[in-house]
Coordinates of C-alpha atoms and ligand atoms in Angstrom, one line a residue:
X1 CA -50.4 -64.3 -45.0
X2 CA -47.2 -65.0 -43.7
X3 CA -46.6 -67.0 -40.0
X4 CA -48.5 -65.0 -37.3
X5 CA -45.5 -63.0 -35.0
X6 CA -45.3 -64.7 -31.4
X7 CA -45.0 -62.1 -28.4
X8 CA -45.5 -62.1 -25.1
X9 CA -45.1 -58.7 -24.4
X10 CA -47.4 -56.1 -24.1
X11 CA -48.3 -53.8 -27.1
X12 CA -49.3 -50.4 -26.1
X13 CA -50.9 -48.4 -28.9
X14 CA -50.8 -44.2 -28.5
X15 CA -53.7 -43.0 -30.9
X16 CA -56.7 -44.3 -31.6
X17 CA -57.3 -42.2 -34.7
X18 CA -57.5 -43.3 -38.1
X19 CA -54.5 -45.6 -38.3
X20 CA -54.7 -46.6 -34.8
X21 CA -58.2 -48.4 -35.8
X22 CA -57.0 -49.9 -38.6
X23 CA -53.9 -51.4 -37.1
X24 CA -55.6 -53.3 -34.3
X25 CA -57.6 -55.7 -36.9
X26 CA -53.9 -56.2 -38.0
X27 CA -52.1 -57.1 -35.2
X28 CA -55.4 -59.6 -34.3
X29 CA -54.4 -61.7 -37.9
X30 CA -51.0 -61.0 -37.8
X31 CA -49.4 -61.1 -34.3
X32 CA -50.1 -64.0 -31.9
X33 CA -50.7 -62.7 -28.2
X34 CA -53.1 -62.3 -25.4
X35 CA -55.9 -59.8 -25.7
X36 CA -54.7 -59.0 -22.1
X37 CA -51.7 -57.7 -23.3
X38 CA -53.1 -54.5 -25.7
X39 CA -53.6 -51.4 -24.5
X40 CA -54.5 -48.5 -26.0
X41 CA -53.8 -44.6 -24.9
X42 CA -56.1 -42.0 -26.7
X43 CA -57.0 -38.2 -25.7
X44 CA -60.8 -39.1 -26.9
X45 CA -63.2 -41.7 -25.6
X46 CA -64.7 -44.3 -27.9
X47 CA -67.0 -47.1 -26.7
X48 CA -65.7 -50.1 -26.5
X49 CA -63.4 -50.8 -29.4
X50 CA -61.8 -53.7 -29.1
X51 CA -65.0 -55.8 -28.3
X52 CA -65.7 -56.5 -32.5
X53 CA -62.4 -57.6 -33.5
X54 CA -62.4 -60.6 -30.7
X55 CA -60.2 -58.7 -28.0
X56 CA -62.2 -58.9 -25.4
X57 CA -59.9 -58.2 -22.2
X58 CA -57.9 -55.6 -24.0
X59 CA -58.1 -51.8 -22.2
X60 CA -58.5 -48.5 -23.2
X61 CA -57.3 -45.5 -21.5
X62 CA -58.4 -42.3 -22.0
X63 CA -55.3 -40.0 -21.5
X64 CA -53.1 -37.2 -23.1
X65 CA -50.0 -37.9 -23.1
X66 CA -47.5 -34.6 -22.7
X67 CA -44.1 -33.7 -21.9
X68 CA -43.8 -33.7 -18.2
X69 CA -46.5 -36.5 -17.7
X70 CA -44.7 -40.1 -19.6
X71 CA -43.9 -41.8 -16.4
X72 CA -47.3 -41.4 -15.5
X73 CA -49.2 -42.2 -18.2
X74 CA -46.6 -44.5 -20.1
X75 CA -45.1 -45.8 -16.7
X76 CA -47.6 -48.6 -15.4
X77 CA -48.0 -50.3 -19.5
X78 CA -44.7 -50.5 -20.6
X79 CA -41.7 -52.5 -19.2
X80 CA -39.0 -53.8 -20.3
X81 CA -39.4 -56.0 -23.8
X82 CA -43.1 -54.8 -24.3
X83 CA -43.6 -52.1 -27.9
X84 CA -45.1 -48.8 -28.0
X85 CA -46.8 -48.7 -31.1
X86 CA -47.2 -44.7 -31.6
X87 CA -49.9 -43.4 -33.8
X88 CA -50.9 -40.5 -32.3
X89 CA -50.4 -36.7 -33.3
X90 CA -47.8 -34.0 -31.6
X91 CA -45.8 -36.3 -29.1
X92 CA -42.2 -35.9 -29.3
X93 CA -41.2 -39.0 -30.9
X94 CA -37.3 -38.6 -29.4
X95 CA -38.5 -37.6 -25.9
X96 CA -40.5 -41.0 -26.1
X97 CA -37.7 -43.0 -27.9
X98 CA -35.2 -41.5 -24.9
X99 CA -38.2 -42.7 -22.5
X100 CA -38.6 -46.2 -23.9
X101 CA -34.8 -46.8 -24.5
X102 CA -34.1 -46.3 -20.6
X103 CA -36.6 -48.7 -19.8
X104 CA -36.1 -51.4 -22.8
X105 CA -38.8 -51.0 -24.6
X106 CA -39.4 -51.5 -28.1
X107 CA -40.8 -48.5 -30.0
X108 CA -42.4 -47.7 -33.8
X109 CA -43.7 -44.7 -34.8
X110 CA -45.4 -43.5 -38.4
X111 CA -44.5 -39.9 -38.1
X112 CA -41.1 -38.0 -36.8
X113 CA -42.7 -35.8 -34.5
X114 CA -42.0 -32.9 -32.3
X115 CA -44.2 -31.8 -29.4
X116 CA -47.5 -30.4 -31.1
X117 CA -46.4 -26.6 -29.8
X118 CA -43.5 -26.4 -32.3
X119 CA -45.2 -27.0 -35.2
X120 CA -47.7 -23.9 -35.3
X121 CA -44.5 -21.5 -33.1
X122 CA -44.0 -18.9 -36.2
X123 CA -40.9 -17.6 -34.0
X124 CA -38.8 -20.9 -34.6
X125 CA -36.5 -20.3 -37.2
X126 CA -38.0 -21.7 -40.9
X127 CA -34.9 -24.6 -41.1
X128 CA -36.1 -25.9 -37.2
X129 CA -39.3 -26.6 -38.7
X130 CA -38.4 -29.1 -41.2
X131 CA -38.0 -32.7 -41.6
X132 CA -34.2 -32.6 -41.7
X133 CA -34.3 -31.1 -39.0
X134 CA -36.0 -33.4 -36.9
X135 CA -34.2 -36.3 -38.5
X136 CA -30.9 -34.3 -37.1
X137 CA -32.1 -34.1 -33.3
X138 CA -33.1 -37.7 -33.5
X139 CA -30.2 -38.9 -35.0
X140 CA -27.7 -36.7 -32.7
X141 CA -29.6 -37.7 -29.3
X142 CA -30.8 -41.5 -30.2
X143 CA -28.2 -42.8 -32.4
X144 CA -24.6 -41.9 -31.5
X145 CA -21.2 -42.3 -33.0
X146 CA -20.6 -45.1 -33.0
X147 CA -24.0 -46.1 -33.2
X148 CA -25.3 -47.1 -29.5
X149 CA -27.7 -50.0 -29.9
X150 CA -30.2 -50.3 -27.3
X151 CA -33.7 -51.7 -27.7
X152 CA -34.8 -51.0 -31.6
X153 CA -36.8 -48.0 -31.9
X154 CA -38.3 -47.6 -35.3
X155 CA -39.2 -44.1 -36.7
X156 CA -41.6 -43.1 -39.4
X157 CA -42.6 -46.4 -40.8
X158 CA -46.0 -45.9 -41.9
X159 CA -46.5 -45.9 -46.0
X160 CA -44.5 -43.0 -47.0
X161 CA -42.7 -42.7 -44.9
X162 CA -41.8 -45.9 -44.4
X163 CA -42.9 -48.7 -47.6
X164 CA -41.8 -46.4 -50.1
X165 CA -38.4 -47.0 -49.0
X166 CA -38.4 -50.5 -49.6
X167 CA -40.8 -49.9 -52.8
X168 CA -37.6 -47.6 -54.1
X169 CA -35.3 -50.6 -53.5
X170 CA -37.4 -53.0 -55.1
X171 CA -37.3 -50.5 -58.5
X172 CA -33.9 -50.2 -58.8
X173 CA -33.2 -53.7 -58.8
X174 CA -36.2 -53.8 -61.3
X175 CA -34.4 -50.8 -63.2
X176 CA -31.0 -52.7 -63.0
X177 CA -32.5 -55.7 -64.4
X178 CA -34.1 -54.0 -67.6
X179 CA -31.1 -52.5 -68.3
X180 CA -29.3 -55.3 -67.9
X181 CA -26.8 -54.4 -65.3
X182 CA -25.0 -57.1 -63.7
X183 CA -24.4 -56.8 -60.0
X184 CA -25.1 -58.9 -56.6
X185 CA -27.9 -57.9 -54.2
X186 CA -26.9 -54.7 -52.6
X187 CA -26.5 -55.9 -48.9
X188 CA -25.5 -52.1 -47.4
X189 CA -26.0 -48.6 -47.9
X190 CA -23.1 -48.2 -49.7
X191 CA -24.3 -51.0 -51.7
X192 CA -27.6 -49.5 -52.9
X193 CA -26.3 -46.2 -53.5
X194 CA -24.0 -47.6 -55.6
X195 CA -26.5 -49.5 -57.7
X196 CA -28.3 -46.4 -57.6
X197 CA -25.5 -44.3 -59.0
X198 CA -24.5 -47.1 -61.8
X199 CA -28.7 -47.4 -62.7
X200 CA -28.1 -43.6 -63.5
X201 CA -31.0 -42.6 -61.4
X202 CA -30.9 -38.8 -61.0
X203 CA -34.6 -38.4 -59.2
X204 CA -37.0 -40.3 -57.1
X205 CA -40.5 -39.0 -56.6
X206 CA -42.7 -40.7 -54.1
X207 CA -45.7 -39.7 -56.5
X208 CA -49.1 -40.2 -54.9
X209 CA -52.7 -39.8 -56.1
X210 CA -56.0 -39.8 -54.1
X211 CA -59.0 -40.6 -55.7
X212 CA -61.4 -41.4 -53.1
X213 CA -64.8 -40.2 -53.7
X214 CA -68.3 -40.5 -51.0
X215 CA -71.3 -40.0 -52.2
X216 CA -72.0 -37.4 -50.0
X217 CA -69.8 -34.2 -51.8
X218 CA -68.0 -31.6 -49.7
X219 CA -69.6 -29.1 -48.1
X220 CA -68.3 -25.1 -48.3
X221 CA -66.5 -25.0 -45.4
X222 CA -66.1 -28.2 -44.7
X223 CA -62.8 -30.4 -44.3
X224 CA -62.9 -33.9 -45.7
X225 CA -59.7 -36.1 -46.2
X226 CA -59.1 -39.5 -45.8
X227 CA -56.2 -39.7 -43.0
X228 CA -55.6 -37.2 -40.5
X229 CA -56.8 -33.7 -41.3
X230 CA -54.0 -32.0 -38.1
X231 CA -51.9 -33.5 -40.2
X232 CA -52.4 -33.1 -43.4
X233 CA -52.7 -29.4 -42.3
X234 CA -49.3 -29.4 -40.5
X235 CA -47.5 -30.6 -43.4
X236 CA -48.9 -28.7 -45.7
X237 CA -48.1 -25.3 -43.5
X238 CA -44.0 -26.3 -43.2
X239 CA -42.0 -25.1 -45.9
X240 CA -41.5 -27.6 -49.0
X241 CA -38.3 -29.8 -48.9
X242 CA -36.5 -32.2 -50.5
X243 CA -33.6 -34.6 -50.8
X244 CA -31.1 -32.7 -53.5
X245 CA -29.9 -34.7 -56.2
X246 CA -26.0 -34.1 -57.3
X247 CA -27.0 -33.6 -60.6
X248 CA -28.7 -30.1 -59.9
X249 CA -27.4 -27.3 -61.3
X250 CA -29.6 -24.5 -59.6
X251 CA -31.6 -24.2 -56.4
X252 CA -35.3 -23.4 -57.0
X253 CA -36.6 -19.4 -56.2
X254 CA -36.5 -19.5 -52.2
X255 CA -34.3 -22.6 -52.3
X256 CA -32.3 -22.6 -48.9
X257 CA -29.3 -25.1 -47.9
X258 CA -28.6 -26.5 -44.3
X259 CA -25.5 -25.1 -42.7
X260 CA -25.0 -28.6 -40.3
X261 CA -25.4 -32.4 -40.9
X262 CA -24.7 -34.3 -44.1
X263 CA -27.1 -31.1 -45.6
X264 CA -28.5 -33.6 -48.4
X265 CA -31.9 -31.9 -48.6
X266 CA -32.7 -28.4 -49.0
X267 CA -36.2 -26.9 -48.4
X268 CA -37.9 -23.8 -50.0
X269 CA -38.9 -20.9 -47.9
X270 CA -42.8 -21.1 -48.7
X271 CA -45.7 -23.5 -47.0
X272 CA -45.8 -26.9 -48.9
X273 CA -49.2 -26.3 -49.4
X274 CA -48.3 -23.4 -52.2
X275 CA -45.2 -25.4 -53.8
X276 CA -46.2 -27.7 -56.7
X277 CA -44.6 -30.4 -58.6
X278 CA -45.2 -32.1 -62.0
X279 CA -45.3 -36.2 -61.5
X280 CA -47.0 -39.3 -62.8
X281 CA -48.8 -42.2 -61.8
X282 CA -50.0 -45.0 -64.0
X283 CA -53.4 -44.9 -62.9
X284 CA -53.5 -42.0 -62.3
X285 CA -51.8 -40.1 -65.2
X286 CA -49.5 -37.3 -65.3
X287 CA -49.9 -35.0 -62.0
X288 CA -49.3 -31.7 -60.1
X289 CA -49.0 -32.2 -56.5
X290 CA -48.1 -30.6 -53.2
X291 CA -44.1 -31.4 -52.3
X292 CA -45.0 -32.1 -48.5
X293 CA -42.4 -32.1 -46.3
X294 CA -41.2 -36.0 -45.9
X295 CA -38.7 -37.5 -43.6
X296 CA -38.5 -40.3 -47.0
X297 CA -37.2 -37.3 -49.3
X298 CA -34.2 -36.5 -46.0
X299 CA -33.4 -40.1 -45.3
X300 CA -33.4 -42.4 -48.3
X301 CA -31.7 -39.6 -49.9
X302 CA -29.2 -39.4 -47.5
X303 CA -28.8 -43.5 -48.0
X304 CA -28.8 -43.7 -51.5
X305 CA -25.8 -40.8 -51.0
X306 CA -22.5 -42.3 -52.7
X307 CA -19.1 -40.4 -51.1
X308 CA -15.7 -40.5 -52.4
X309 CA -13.3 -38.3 -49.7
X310 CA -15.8 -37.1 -47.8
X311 CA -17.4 -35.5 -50.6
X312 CA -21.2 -36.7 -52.0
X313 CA -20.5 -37.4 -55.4
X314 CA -23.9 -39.1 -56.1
X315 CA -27.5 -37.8 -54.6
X316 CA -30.8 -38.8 -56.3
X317 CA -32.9 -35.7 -55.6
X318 CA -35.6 -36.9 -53.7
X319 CA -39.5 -35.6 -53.2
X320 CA -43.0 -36.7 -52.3
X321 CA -45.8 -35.4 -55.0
X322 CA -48.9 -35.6 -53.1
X323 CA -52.6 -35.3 -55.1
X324 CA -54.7 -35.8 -52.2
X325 CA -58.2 -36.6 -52.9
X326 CA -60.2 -33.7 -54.5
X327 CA -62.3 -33.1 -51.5
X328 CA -59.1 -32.7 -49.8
X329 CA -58.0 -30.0 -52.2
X330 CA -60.6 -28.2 -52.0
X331 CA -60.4 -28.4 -48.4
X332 CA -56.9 -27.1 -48.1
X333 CA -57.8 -24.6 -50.0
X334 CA -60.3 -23.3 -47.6
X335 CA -58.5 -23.5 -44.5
X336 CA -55.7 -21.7 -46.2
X337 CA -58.1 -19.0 -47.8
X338 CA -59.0 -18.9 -44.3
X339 CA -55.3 -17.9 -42.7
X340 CA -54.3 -22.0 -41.9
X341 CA -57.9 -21.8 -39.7
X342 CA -58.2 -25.0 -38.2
X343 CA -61.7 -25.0 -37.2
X344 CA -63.2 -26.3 -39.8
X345 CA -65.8 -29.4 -39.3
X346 CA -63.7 -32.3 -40.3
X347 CA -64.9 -35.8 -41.6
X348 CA -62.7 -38.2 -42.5
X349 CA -64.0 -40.5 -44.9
X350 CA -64.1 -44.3 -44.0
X351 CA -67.4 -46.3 -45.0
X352 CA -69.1 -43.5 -47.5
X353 CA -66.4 -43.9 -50.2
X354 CA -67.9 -44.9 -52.9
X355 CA -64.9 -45.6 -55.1
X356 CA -61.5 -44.1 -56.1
X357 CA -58.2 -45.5 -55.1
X358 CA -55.0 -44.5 -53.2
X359 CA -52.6 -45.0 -55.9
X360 CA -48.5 -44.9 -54.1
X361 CA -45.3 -45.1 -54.9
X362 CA -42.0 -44.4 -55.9
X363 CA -41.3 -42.8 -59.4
X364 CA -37.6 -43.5 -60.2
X365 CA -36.2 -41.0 -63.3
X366 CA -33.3 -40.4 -65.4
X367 CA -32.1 -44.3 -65.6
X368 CA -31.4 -46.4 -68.3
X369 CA -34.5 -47.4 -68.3
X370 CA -36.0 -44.1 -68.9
X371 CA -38.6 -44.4 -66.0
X372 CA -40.4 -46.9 -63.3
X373 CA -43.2 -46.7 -61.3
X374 CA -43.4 -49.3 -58.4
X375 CA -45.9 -49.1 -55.4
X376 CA -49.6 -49.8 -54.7
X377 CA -52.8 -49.2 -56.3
X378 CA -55.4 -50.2 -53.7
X379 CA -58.6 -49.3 -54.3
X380 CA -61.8 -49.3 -52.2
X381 CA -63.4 -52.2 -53.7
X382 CA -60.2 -54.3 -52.9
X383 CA -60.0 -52.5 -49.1
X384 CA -63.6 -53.3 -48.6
X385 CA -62.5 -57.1 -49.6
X386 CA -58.6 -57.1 -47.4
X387 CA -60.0 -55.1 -44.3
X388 CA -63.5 -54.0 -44.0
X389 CA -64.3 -50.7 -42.7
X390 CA -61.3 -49.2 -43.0
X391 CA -59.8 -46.8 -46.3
X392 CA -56.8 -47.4 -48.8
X393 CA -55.0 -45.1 -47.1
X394 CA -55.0 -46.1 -43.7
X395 CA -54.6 -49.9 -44.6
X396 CA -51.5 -48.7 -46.3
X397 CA -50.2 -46.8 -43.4
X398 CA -51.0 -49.4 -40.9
X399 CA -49.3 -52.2 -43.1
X400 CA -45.8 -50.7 -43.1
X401 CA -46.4 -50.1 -39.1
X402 CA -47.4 -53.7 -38.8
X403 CA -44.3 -54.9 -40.8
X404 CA -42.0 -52.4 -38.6
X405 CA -43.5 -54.1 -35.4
X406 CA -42.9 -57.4 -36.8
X407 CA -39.2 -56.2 -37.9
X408 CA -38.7 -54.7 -34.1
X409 CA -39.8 -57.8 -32.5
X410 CA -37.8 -59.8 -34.4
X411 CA -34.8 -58.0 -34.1
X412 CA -35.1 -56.3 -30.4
X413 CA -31.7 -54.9 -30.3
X414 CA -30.9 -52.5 -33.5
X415 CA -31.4 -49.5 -31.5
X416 CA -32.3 -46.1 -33.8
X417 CA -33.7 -47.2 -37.1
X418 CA -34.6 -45.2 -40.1
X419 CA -37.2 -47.3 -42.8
X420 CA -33.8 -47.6 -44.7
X421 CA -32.1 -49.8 -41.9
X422 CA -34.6 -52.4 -42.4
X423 CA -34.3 -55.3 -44.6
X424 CA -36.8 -54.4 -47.9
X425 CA -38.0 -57.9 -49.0
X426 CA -39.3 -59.2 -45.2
X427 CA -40.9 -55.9 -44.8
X428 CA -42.7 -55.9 -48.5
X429 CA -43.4 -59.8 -47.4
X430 CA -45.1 -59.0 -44.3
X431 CA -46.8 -55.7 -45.9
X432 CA -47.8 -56.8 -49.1
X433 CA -51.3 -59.1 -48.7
X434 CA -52.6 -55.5 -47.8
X435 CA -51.3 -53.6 -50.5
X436 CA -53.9 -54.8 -53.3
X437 CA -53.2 -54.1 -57.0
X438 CA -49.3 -54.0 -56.9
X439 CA -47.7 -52.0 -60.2
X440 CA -44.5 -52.3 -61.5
X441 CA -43.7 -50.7 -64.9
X442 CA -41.7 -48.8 -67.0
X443 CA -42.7 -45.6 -68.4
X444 CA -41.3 -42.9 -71.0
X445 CA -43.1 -39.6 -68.9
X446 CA -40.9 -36.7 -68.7
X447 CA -41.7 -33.5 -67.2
X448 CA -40.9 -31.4 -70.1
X449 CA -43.7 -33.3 -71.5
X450 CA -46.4 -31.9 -69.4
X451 CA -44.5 -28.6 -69.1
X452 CA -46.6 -25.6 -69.0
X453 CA -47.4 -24.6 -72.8
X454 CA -48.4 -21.0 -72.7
X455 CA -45.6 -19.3 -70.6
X456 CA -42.0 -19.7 -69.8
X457 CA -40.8 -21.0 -67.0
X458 CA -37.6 -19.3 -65.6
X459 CA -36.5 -23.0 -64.4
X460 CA -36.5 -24.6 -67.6
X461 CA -33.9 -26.8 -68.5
X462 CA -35.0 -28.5 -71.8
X463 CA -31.0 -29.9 -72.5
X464 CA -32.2 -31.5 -69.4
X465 CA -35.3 -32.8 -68.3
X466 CA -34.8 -34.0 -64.9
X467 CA -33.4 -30.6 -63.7
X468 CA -35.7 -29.6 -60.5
X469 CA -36.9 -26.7 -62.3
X470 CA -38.8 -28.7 -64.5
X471 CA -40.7 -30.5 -62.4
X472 CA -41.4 -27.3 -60.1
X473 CA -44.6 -25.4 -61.6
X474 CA -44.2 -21.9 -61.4
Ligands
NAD1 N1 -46.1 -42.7 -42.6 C1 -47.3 -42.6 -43.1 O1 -47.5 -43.2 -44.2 C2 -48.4 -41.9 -42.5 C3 -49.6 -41.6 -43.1 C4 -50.7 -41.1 -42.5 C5 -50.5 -40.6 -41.2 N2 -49.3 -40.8 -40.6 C6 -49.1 -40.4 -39.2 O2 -49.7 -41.3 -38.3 C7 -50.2 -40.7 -37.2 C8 -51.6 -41.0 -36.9 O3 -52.4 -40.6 -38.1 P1 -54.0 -40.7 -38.1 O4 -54.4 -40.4 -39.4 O5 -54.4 -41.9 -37.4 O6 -54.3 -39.4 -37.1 P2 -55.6 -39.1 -36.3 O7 -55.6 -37.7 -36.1 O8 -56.8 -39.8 -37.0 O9 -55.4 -39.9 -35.0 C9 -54.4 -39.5 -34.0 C10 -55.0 -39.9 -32.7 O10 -54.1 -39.6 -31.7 C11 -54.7 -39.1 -30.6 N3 -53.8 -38.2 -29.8 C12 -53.2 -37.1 -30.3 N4 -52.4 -36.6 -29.4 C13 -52.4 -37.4 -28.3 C14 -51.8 -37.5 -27.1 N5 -50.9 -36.5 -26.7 N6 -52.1 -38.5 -26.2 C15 -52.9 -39.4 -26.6 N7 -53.6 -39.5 -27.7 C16 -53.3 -38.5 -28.6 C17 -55.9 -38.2 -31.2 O11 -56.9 -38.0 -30.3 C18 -56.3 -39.1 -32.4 O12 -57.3 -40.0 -32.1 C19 -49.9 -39.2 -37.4 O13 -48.6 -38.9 -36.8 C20 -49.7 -39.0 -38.9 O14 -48.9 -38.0 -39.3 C21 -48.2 -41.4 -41.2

């Protein structure tokens, strides 16, 4: 482990769902402060929580948190130089960024969210209800031209998003080594994209397989998963979007372009949950996943985004490939069978896994060095060993949080951050005793070679395998 993180402020935690369990273990090993000082806010009750991980004097509120009640709720925690740590679901993350930056407070969040309402409101338009989107109002409300400072506010620094970022970084200097490239260590944006553009990578896929098993199977009708089921579902019922690479020739059937902003992502006018993608992992093998919705696929495209005149003359298409556990898929299924019904029994699955691991990270394509997989392979043996009583998937999540905190408390005064903005080797320092099996490897996978066999595809591009329409399975 690396030196515990002094601070004397408080640490308010919103959510105390699955990553908001996990992360308080964390923060015991990882930050030094008074039990006094953490507070948690959460809509349900639980019996007394912070009791087994020696944080006795620590409180828990039950509360909801909503638009018109922050002072309120928020008000007698948080002052000036404490964090909000916010894990919780469907609170406007730049309503409480606004909040927090008025008062001086330091914020981190996993998720870029809007107030829960405007997720399921069919009436907003289809390009409101994507990542972009959100990434636009927070940049055009939080961050300014030129960019106004303020107490640093982190946003969407979980696992992906958020440690994927840094895992891309760490494969292209990986990439730049095998293929010999000389160069410094990229020490900008302009930097890395430019190391991207000279590594020749033309796609990143934040590929991701699930294979957590319990030995109790899923019921019909049931919904198991091993994060948060609301949202899993949420994701999974916006439309499909991506970061889109300069190389493209062709937007995909339902493709749709931004008209405002740098529009470097496009989305595709169908839920995520029916838009598939071929990928691979090396545990894992090749796959076909959901392409969820991702603020990683909007901002680390937009980074890696090399301009000459104005004009984007390099762009990496970006995209998250998501195999969620098989229960999972089968229980996304359902509830879509079902017309998106979201009242299903749920179980998230913690202490009856069995086996399986969470197998993350960042698939770069089209280089010089043909391909490279970098990211985590943490299985439940090794999370039963690093954290006990608590899954892969929400160690992973709650380690990139934990590193943002550090990062913010460090560094109080960078104002609006994006995972990007942070330095990658302290974060992957801080994050990676809980990452387990670590992978980083080359690989000669193509899509063409787990291209459908017995039909043709009306994307296909075989002059050129790492044309979107190859990956997309139609
Ligand atoms: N970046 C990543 O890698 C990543 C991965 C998984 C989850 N996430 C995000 O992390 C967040 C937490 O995920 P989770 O799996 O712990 O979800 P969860 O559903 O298990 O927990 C969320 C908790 O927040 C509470 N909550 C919801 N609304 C609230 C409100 N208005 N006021 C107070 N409490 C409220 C809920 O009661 C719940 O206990 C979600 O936003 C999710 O999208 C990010």
């Amino acid at each position: 482990m690396t030196d515990t993180v002094p601070f004397a402020g408080r640490i308010v935690l919103l959510g105390h769902g699955t990553i908001g369990r996990c992360i308080v273990p964390m923060l015991r090993r990882c930050f030094s402060f008074d039990p006094a000082q953490l507070h948690a806010i959460e809509s349900q009750s639980a019996p007394d929580p912070f009791a087994a991980h020696g944080l006795e004097g620590a409180t828990y509120r039950v509360a909801t948190v909503e638009r018109d009640n922050l002072d309120q709720v928020l008000g007698p925690l948080l002052r000036s130089g404490d964090l909000l740590l916010n894990v919780s679901m469907g609170v406007d993350s730049v309503d409480l960024i606004d909040w927090c930056h008025s008062r001086g407070v330091l914020y981190v969040d996993t998720s870029i969210e809007p107030w829960e309402d405007t997720h399921w409101n069919a009436g907003e338009p289809m390009h409101r209800r994507t990542e972009y989107a959100y990434h636009q109002r927070a940049r055009q409300r939080l961050l300014g031209e030129p960019p106004r400072g303020g107490p640093t506010a982190v946003v969407t620094h979980g696992a992906n998003p958020g440690l994927v970022s840094h895992f891309a970084k760490a494969a292209l200097l990986e990439v730049a080594e095998s293929m010999g490239l000389e160069h410094d260590v990229p020490a900008s944006r302009e930097d890395w994209g430019e190391l991207a553009r000279r590594t020749g990578t033309r796609v990143i896929h934040i590929s991701e397989r699930d294979t957590q098993r319990c030995a109790e199977a899923r019921r019909p009708g049931e919904f198991v998963n091993t994060w948060s089921i609301p949202g899993f579902v949420e994701e999974a019922s916006m439309p499909a979007e991506m970061g889109w690479g300069t190389h493209e020739k062709r937007l995909p059937p339902h493709g749709r372009e931004h008209a405002e902003g740098p529009c470097n992502a496009i989305y595709i006018a169908r839920p995520a949950a029916n838009v598939m993608l071929r990928s691979w992992v090396p545990e894992g093998g090749p796959i076909i996943g959901l392409a969820l919705p991702h603020s990683e696929s909007v901002t680390l495209s937009d980074y890696l985004t090399v301009r000459e005149g104005g004009r984007a003359v390099y762009r990496p298409t970006v995209a998250f490939v998501y195999l969620p556990c098989d229960a999972a898929v089968a229980s996304l299924h359902e509830t879509v069978m079902r017309g998106w019904d979201m009242s299903l029994p749920q179980r998230v699955v913690n202490e009856e896994l069995v086996d399986g691991r969470d197998e993350l990270g960042v698939l770069l394509l089209g280089h010089g060095a043909g391909g490279w997989w970098y990211g985590s392979q943490l299985s439940v043996a090794e999370a039963r060993r690093i954290l006990p009583g608590h899954n892969p998937t929400a160690i992973q999540v709650a380690a990139g949080a934990l590193a943002a905190a550090a990062w913010a408390v460090r560094n109080p005064e960078r104002g609006y951050c994006e995972p990007e903005d942070l330095p990658h080797q302290e974060v992957l320092d801080m994050a990676r005793p809980w990452l387990g099996t670590m992978a980083s490897r080359a690989t000669d996978w193509n899509p063409l070679a787990t291209a459908a066999r017995f039909f043709p595809e009306p994307g296909r591009d075989p002059d050129d395998p790492w044309q979107f329409g190859n990956f997309l399975v139609t």
